[in-house]
CSV table of N, CA, C and O in Angstrom, one decimal:
chain,number,residue,atom,x,y,z
K,625,MET,N,-8.8,24.8,-9.1
K,625,MET,CA,-7.8,23.6,-9.5
K,625,MET,C,-7.7,22.8,-8.1
K,625,MET,O,-7.6,23.3,-7.0
K,626,ALA,N,-7.6,21.6,-8.4
K,626,ALA,CA,-7.8,20.6,-7.1
K,626,ALA,C,-6.3,20.6,-6.6
K,626,ALA,O,-5.3,20.9,-7.4
K,627,GLU,N,-6.2,20.4,-5.3
K,627,GLU,CA,-4.9,20.3,-4.7
K,627,GLU,C,-4.0,19.0,-5.4
K,627,GLU,O,-4.4,17.9,-5.3
K,628,ARG,N,-2.8,19.4,-5.7
K,628,ARG,CA,-1.8,18.3,-6.1
K,628,ARG,C,-0.8,18.2,-5.1
K,628,ARG,O,-0.2,19.0,-4.7
K,629,ILE,N,-0.5,16.8,-4.7
K,629,ILE,CA,0.6,16.5,-3.8
K,629,ILE,C,1.5,15.6,-4.5
K,629,ILE,O,1.2,15.0,-5.3
K,630,THR,N,2.7,15.5,-3.9
K,630,THR,CA,3.8,14.7,-4.4
K,630,THR,C,3.5,13.1,-4.0
K,630,THR,O,2.6,13.0,-3.0
K,631,ILE,N,4.0,12.2,-4.5
K,631,ILE,CA,3.9,10.9,-4.2
K,631,ILE,C,4.3,10.7,-2.6
K,631,ILE,O,3.6,10.0,-2.0
K,632,LYS,N,5.4,11.4,-2.3
K,632,LYS,CA,5.7,11.2,-0.8
K,632,LYS,C,4.7,11.7,0.1
K,632,LYS,O,4.3,11.2,1.2
K,633,GLN,N,4.1,13.0,-0.2
K,633,GLN,CA,3.0,13.3,0.7
K,633,GLN,C,1.8,12.4,0.6
K,633,GLN,O,1.2,12.2,1.6
K,634,ALA,N,1.5,11.9,-0.5
K,634,ALA,CA,0.4,11.1,-0.6
K,634,ALA,C,0.6,9.7,0.1
K,634,ALA,O,-0.2,9.3,0.7
K,635,ALA,N,1.8,9.3,0.1
K,635,ALA,CA,2.2,8.1,0.9
K,635,ALA,C,2.0,8.4,2.5
K,635,ALA,O,1.4,7.5,3.2
K,636,GLU,N,2.4,9.5,2.9
K,636,GLU,CA,2.3,9.9,4.3
K,636,GLU,C,0.8,9.9,4.7
K,636,GLU,O,0.4,9.6,5.7
K,637,ARG,N,0.0,10.6,3.8
K,637,ARG,CA,-1.4,10.8,4.1
K,637,ARG,C,-2.2,9.4,4.1
K,637,ARG,O,-3.0,9.1,4.9
K,638,SER,N,-1.8,8.6,3.1
K,638,SER,CA,-2.6,7.4,3.0
K,638,SER,C,-2.2,6.1,3.7
K,638,SER,O,-2.8,5.2,3.8
K,639,GLY,N,-0.8,6.1,4.0
K,639,GLY,CA,-0.4,4.9,4.5
K,639,GLY,C,0.1,4.0,3.4
K,639,GLY,O,0.5,2.7,3.8
K,640,LEU,N,-0.1,4.1,2.2
K,640,LEU,CA,0.4,3.4,1.1
K,640,LEU,C,1.8,3.6,0.7
K,640,LEU,O,2.3,4.7,0.9
K,641,SER,N,2.4,2.6,0.2
K,641,SER,CA,3.7,2.8,-0.3
K,641,SER,C,3.9,3.6,-1.6
K,641,SER,O,2.8,3.6,-2.3
K,642,ARG,N,5.0,4.3,-1.8
K,642,ARG,CA,5.2,5.0,-3.1
K,642,ARG,C,4.9,4.2,-4.4
K,642,ARG,O,4.5,4.5,-5.2
K,643,GLY,N,5.5,3.0,-4.2
K,643,GLY,CA,5.3,1.9,-5.3
K,643,GLY,C,3.8,1.7,-5.6
K,643,GLY,O,3.4,1.6,-6.8
K,644,MET,N,3.1,1.4,-4.6
K,644,MET,CA,1.6,1.2,-4.8
K,644,MET,C,1.0,2.2,-5.4
K,644,MET,O,0.0,2.2,-6.1
K,645,LEU,N,1.3,3.5,-4.9
K,645,LEU,CA,0.8,4.6,-5.4
K,645,LEU,C,0.9,5.0,-6.8
K,645,LEU,O,0.0,5.1,-7.7
K,646,SER,N,2.4,4.5,-7.3
K,646,SER,CA,2.5,4.6,-8.7
K,646,SER,C,1.8,3.6,-9.4
K,646,SER,O,1.3,4.0,-10.5
K,647,ARG,N,1.6,2.4,-9.1
K,647,ARG,CA,0.7,1.4,-9.7
K,647,ARG,C,-0.6,1.9,-9.8
K,647,ARG,O,-1.2,1.7,-10.7
K,648,LEU,N,-1.2,2.5,-8.9
K,648,LEU,CA,-2.5,3.0,-8.9
K,648,LEU,C,-2.7,4.1,-9.8
K,648,LEU,O,-3.7,4.2,-10.6
K,649,LEU,N,-1.8,5.0,-9.9
K,649,LEU,CA,-1.8,6.1,-10.7
K,649,LEU,C,-1.7,5.6,-12.3
K,649,LEU,O,-2.5,6.0,-13.0
K,650,LYS,N,-0.9,4.7,-12.5
K,650,LYS,CA,-0.6,4.1,-13.9
K,650,LYS,C,-2.0,3.3,-14.2
K,650,LYS,O,-2.2,3.3,-15.4
K,651,ALA,N,-2.5,2.6,-13.2
K,651,ALA,CA,-4.0,1.9,-13.6
K,651,ALA,C,-5.0,2.7,-13.7
K,651,ALA,O,-6.2,2.4,-14.0
K,652,GLY,N,-4.9,4.1,-13.3
K,652,GLY,CA,-6.0,5.0,-13.3
K,652,GLY,C,-7.0,4.8,-12.1
K,652,GLY,O,-8.1,5.5,-12.1
K,653,ARG,N,-6.6,4.1,-11.2
K,653,ARG,CA,-7.4,4.0,-9.9
K,653,ARG,C,-7.4,5.3,-9.1
K,653,ARG,O,-8.4,5.5,-8.4
K,654,ILE,N,-6.3,6.1,-9.1
K,654,ILE,CA,-6.3,7.4,-8.5
K,654,ILE,C,-5.8,8.4,-9.6
K,654,ILE,O,-5.1,7.8,-10.6
K,655,HIS,N,-6.2,9.5,-9.5
K,655,HIS,CA,-5.8,10.6,-10.7
K,655,HIS,C,-4.6,11.3,-10.3
K,655,HIS,O,-4.4,11.7,-9.1
K,656,GLY,N,-3.7,11.6,-11.3
K,656,GLY,CA,-2.7,12.5,-11.1
K,656,GLY,C,-2.1,13.0,-12.5
K,656,GLY,O,-2.6,12.4,-13.4
K,657,GLU,N,-0.9,13.4,-12.4
K,657,GLU,CA,-0.3,13.7,-13.7
K,657,GLU,C,1.3,13.8,-13.5
K,657,GLU,O,1.8,14.1,-12.4
K,658,LYS,N,2.0,13.4,-14.5
K,658,LYS,CA,3.3,13.1,-14.6
K,658,LYS,C,3.7,14.6,-15.0
K,658,LYS,O,3.4,15.0,-16.3
K,659,VAL,N,4.6,15.1,-14.3
K,659,VAL,CA,5.2,16.5,-14.7
K,659,VAL,C,6.7,16.5,-14.9
K,659,VAL,O,7.5,15.8,-14.1
K,660,LYS,N,7.2,17.2,-15.9
K,660,LYS,CA,8.8,17.3,-16.0
K,660,LYS,C,9.4,18.3,-15.1
K,660,LYS,O,9.0,19.5,-15.1
K,661,MET,N,10.3,17.9,-14.3
K,661,MET,CA,11.1,18.9,-13.6
K,661,MET,C,12.3,19.3,-14.3
K,661,MET,O,13.3,18.4,-14.5
K,662,GLU,N,12.2,20.5,-14.8
K,662,GLU,CA,13.4,20.9,-15.7
K,662,GLU,C,14.7,20.9,-15.1
K,662,GLU,O,15.7,20.5,-15.7
K,663,LEU,N,14.9,21.4,-13.8
K,663,LEU,CA,16.1,21.4,-13.1
K,663,LEU,C,16.8,20.1,-12.9
K,663,LEU,O,18.0,20.0,-13.1
K,664,ALA,N,15.9,19.1,-12.5
K,664,ALA,CA,16.3,17.8,-12.2
K,664,ALA,C,16.5,16.9,-13.4
K,664,ALA,O,17.0,15.8,-13.4
K,665,ASP,N,15.9,17.3,-14.5
K,665,ASP,CA,15.7,16.6,-15.9
K,665,ASP,C,15.2,15.3,-15.6
K,665,ASP,O,15.7,14.1,-15.9
K,666,MET,N,13.9,15.3,-14.8
K,666,MET,CA,13.2,14.0,-14.5
K,666,MET,C,11.7,14.3,-14.5
K,666,MET,O,11.3,15.4,-14.4
K,667,GLU,N,11.0,13.3,-14.4
K,667,GLU,CA,9.5,13.3,-14.3
K,667,GLU,C,9.1,12.8,-12.9
K,667,GLU,O,9.6,11.8,-12.5
K,668,VAL,N,8.0,13.5,-12.3
K,668,VAL,CA,7.5,13.0,-11.1
K,668,VAL,C,6.0,13.1,-11.1
K,668,VAL,O,5.4,13.9,-12.0
K,669,TRP,N,5.4,12.2,-10.4
K,669,TRP,CA,4.0,12.3,-10.3
K,669,TRP,C,3.6,13.3,-9.2
K,669,TRP,O,4.0,13.3,-8.2
K,670,LEU,N,2.3,13.8,-9.6
K,670,LEU,CA,1.6,14.8,-8.8
K,670,LEU,C,0.3,14.2,-8.6
K,670,LEU,O,-0.5,13.9,-9.7
K,671,VAL,N,-0.2,13.9,-7.4
K,671,VAL,CA,-1.3,13.1,-7.1
K,671,VAL,C,-2.5,14.1,-6.8
K,671,VAL,O,-2.2,15.1,-6.1
K,672,ASP,N,-3.5,13.7,-7.4
K,672,ASP,CA,-4.9,14.6,-7.0
K,672,ASP,C,-5.4,14.2,-5.7
K,672,ASP,O,-5.7,13.1,-5.3
K,673,ALA,N,-5.2,15.2,-4.7
K,673,ALA,CA,-5.5,14.8,-3.3
K,673,ALA,C,-7.1,14.3,-3.1
K,673,ALA,O,-7.2,13.6,-2.3
K,674,GLU,N,-8.0,15.1,-3.8
K,674,GLU,CA,-9.3,14.4,-3.8
K,674,GLU,C,-9.5,13.0,-4.3
K,674,GLU,O,-10.4,12.3,-3.6
K,675,SER,N,-8.7,12.7,-5.3
K,675,SER,CA,-8.8,11.4,-5.9
K,675,SER,C,-8.2,10.4,-4.9
K,675,SER,O,-8.8,9.4,-4.5
K,676,LEU,N,-7.3,10.7,-4.2
K,676,LEU,CA,-6.5,9.9,-3.2
K,676,LEU,C,-7.3,9.8,-2.0
K,676,LEU,O,-7.7,8.6,-1.4
K,677,ALA,N,-8.1,10.9,-1.4
K,677,ALA,CA,-9.1,10.7,-0.4
K,677,ALA,C,-10.2,9.7,-0.6
K,677,ALA,O,-10.9,9.0,0.1
K,678,ALA,N,-10.8,9.9,-2.0
K,678,ALA,CA,-11.9,8.8,-2.4
K,678,ALA,C,-11.4,7.5,-2.7
K,678,ALA,O,-12.4,6.7,-2.8
K,679,TYR,N,-10.2,7.3,-2.8
K,679,TYR,CA,-9.7,5.8,-3.0
K,679,TYR,C,-10.3,5.0,-1.8
K,679,TYR,O,-10.2,5.4,-0.5
K,680,PRO,N,-10.8,3.7,-1.9
K,680,PRO,CA,-11.7,3.1,-0.9
K,680,PRO,C,-10.8,3.0,0.3
K,680,PRO,O,-9.7,2.2,0.4
K,681,ALA,N,-11.2,3.4,1.5
K,681,ALA,CA,-10.6,3.3,2.7
K,681,ALA,C,-10.7,1.8,3.3
K,681,ALA,O,-10.0,1.3,4.0
K,682,SER,N,-11.7,1.0,2.6
K,682,SER,CA,-12.1,-0.2,3.2
K,682,SER,C,-11.5,-1.4,2.3
K,682,SER,O,-11.7,-2.4,2.3
K,683,ARG,N,-10.4,-0.8,1.5
K,683,ARG,CA,-9.8,-1.8,0.6
K,683,ARG,C,-9.3,-2.9,1.3
K,683,ARG,O,-8.7,-2.8,2.5
K,684,GLN,N,-9.3,-4.2,0.9
K,684,GLN,CA,-8.8,-5.4,1.5
K,684,GLN,C,-7.2,-5.3,1.7
K,684,GLN,O,-6.5,-5.0,0.6
K,685,LYS,N,-6.7,-5.6,2.9
K,685,LYS,CA,-5.4,-5.6,3.2
K,685,LYS,C,-4.7,-6.9,2.5
K,685,LYS,O,-5.4,-7.9,2.7
K,686,PRO,N,-3.4,-7.0,2.1
K,686,PRO,CA,-2.8,-8.2,1.6
K,686,PRO,C,-2.6,-9.2,2.9
K,686,PRO,O,-2.7,-8.8,4.0
K,687,GLY,N,-2.7,-10.4,2.5
K,687,GLY,CA,-2.6,-11.4,3.6
K,687,GLY,C,-3.9,-12.3,3.6
K,687,GLY,O,-4.4,-12.5,2.6
K,688,THR,N,-4.2,-12.8,4.8
K,688,THR,CA,-5.3,-13.7,4.9
K,688,THR,C,-6.6,-12.9,4.6
K,688,THR,O,-6.7,-11.7,5.0
K,689,LYS,N,-7.7,-13.8,4.2
K,689,LYS,CA,-9.1,-13.3,4.0
K,689,LYS,C,-9.7,-12.9,5.4
K,689,LYS,O,-9.4,-13.4,6.3
K,690,PRO,N,-10.6,-12.0,5.3
K,690,PRO,CA,-11.0,-11.5,6.6
K,690,PRO,C,-11.9,-12.6,7.3
K,690,PRO,O,-12.5,-13.3,6.5
K,691,GLY,N,-11.7,-12.8,8.5
K,691,GLY,CA,-12.5,-13.7,9.2
K,691,GLY,C,-11.8,-15.1,9.3
K,691,GLY,O,-12.2,-16.2,9.9
K,692,THR,N,-10.6,-15.2,8.6
K,692,THR,CA,-9.8,-16.5,8.8
K,692,THR,C,-8.4,-16.3,9.5
K,692,THR,O,-8.0,-15.2,9.5
K,693,ARG,N,-8.2,-17.4,10.1
K,693,ARG,CA,-6.8,-17.4,10.8
K,693,ARG,C,-6.3,-18.6,10.7
K,693,ARG,O,-6.9,-19.7,10.7
K,694,ARG,N,-4.9,-18.6,10.7
K,694,ARG,CA,-4.2,-20.0,10.7
K,694,ARG,C,-4.2,-20.6,11.9
K,694,ARG,O,-4.0,-19.8,13.1
K,695,LYS,N,-4.3,-21.8,11.9
K,695,LYS,CA,-4.0,-22.6,13.4
K,695,LYS,C,-2.6,-22.7,13.5
K,695,LYS,O,-1.8,-22.8,12.7
K,696,PRO,N,-2.2,-22.7,14.8
K,696,PRO,CA,-0.9,-22.7,15.1
K,696,PRO,C,-0.4,-24.2,14.8
K,696,PRO,O,-1.0,-25.3,14.8
K,697,ARG,N,0.8,-24.3,14.4
K,697,ARG,CA,1.4,-25.6,13.7
K,697,ARG,C,1.9,-26.2,15.0
K,697,ARG,O,2.4,-25.8,15.9
K,698,ASP,N,1.7,-27.6,14.9
K,698,ASP,CA,2.0,-28.5,16.0
K,698,ASP,C,3.4,-29.0,15.5
K,698,ASP,O,3.8,-29.7,14.7
K,699,THR,N,4.4,-28.5,16.5
K,699,THR,CA,5.8,-28.9,16.3
K,699,THR,C,6.1,-30.2,17.0
K,699,THR,O,7.3,-30.6,16.9
K,700,GLY,N,5.2,-30.7,17.8
K,700,GLY,CA,5.5,-32.0,18.5
K,700,GLY,C,6.6,-31.8,19.7
K,700,GLY,O,6.8,-32.7,20.2
K,701,MET,N,6.7,-30.5,20.1
K,701,MET,CA,7.5,-30.3,21.3
K,701,MET,C,6.7,-29.6,22.4
K,701,MET,O,7.2,-29.1,23.3
K,702,GLY,N,5.4,-29.6,22.3
K,702,GLY,CA,4.4,-29.1,23.4
K,702,GLY,C,4.5,-29.8,24.5
K,702,GLY,O,5.0,-30.9,24.6
K,703,ASP,N,3.8,-29.2,25.7
K,703,ASP,CA,3.8,-29.8,27.0
K,703,ASP,C,2.8,-31.0,26.8
K,703,ASP,O,3.0,-31.9,27.7
K,704,ASN,N,2.0,-31.2,25.9
K,704,ASN,CA,1.0,-32.2,25.9
K,704,ASN,C,1.4,-33.4,24.9
K,704,ASN,O,0.8,-34.4,24.8
K,705,ASP,N,2.5,-33.4,24.6
K,705,ASP,CA,3.2,-34.6,23.9
K,705,ASP,C,3.6,-35.6,24.9
K,705,ASP,O,4.6,-35.6,25.7
K,706,GLN,N,2.8,-36.7,24.9
K,706,GLN,CA,3.1,-37.9,25.7
K,706,GLN,C,3.7,-38.9,25.1
K,706,GLN,O,4.0,-40.0,25.7
K,707,SER,N,4.4,-38.9,24.0
K,707,SER,CA,5.1,-40.0,23.3
K,707,SER,C,6.5,-40.1,23.9
K,707,SER,O,7.2,-41.0,23.5
K,708,SER,N,7.2,-39.0,24.4
K,708,SER,CA,8.4,-39.1,24.9
K,708,SER,C,8.5,-39.2,26.4
K,708,SER,O,7.5,-38.5,27.2
K,709,PRO,N,9.4,-40.0,26.9
K,709,PRO,CA,9.4,-40.3,28.4
K,709,PRO,C,9.8,-38.8,29.1
K,709,PRO,O,10.4,-38.0,28.6
K,710,VAL,N,9.3,-38.6,30.2
K,710,VAL,CA,9.7,-37.6,31.2
K,710,VAL,C,10.8,-37.7,32.0
K,710,VAL,O,11.1,-38.7,32.5
């Protein structure tokens, strides 16, 4: 049987948030199962550790596209502003 870990453990191993892991589980991008915890009367996800390890490590991070950077914004208050008297 494959190793199953909690979402908290999966988040610590992968660096992904618990919310992101839940979305990936629901979408079927990583494998796991929802189990009922009788004492707490709630359901929790158990993540298949192999599936988590196989999830692409090279996934694109949120934010700007690779190879692009924003140019600094000109505030008009720089040292090169020659429009104001010194």
